[in-house]
């Protein structure tokens, strides 16, 4: 069986956080773990979390896209991309992976993350697609009506990735009203719940793990 181009045989740790993880705490943990991986002192890690409601701005964020500065806490994230929302009901998967083992190809890595999302949504009976010039994953309703269901934003230090992906399972979509999500005003956002599909976070997590193991690495669970 031919392995995926980004696949590495060394197992990665798989951790599912409990409750709502404060954003700055998550960033500090990711940065420390990425440094440890770069130094050969820690395993790769996929960390699944939910955050309290917040907006985060990437390195391309435009202040005009922050429509309501008072609605939720706003953080400058250091990841790529523009403004996005995180909150309960959204599955955030932070990926701390060693791209030195995966060809040092950032574009291929982003495509791999997109495929991870697409395959996971397909298992939830949702057809999702890439769009040229628009990072993330989209649902096409026809007649030019498209909605974003998942976002991607990564950062690299010494070829170790952190930050990652966010899939809208069952968040409050009205919370996106305080920003122009990813700087794209002409299209909306959606979720599995809004599409009438699987809205169970635990089941989505199971599917994410199966597809990660196909594309990137075996995993072992940690508390």
XYZ file of C-alpha atoms in Angstrom, residues 117-118 121 126-131 134-151 166-168 173-174 176 181-182 184-197:
49
model
C -10.853 18.265 6.471
C -12.457 17.268 3.157
C -16.542 16.064 6.181
C -20.915 16.766 3.455
C -19.231 17.482 0.132
C -16.616 20.167 0.744
C -14.118 21.657 -1.657
C -11.023 23.799 -2.037
C -11.233 27.173 -3.759
C -9.405 31.185 -0.765
C -7.717 29.200 1.994
C -10.053 26.906 3.859
C -12.772 24.469 2.888
C -16.094 25.403 1.326
C -19.594 24.043 0.749
C -21.117 24.911 -2.643
C -24.903 25.317 -2.585
C -25.071 26.179 -6.289
C -25.881 29.425 -8.122
C -22.707 31.019 -6.736
C -23.810 30.515 -3.120
C -20.899 29.149 -1.110
C -20.224 29.000 2.605
C -17.051 28.297 4.547
C -17.203 25.354 6.921
C -13.558 25.058 7.973
C -10.547 27.337 8.311
C -10.970 24.672 12.734
C -14.132 22.819 11.689
C -17.567 24.234 12.448
C -22.774 31.101 13.662
C -24.123 34.511 14.696
C -19.109 35.473 13.170
C -14.265 36.012 8.293
C -10.915 35.554 6.566
C -14.163 37.404 2.526
C -17.398 39.389 2.703
C -19.190 37.884 -0.279
C -19.592 34.404 1.197
C -20.996 33.214 4.513
C -20.138 30.503 7.002
C -21.885 27.251 7.847
C -21.563 24.219 10.108
C -22.407 20.542 10.178
C -25.347 21.350 12.417
C -26.630 24.080 10.075
C -26.441 21.630 7.177
C -28.508 19.106 9.119
C -25.603 16.684 9.345
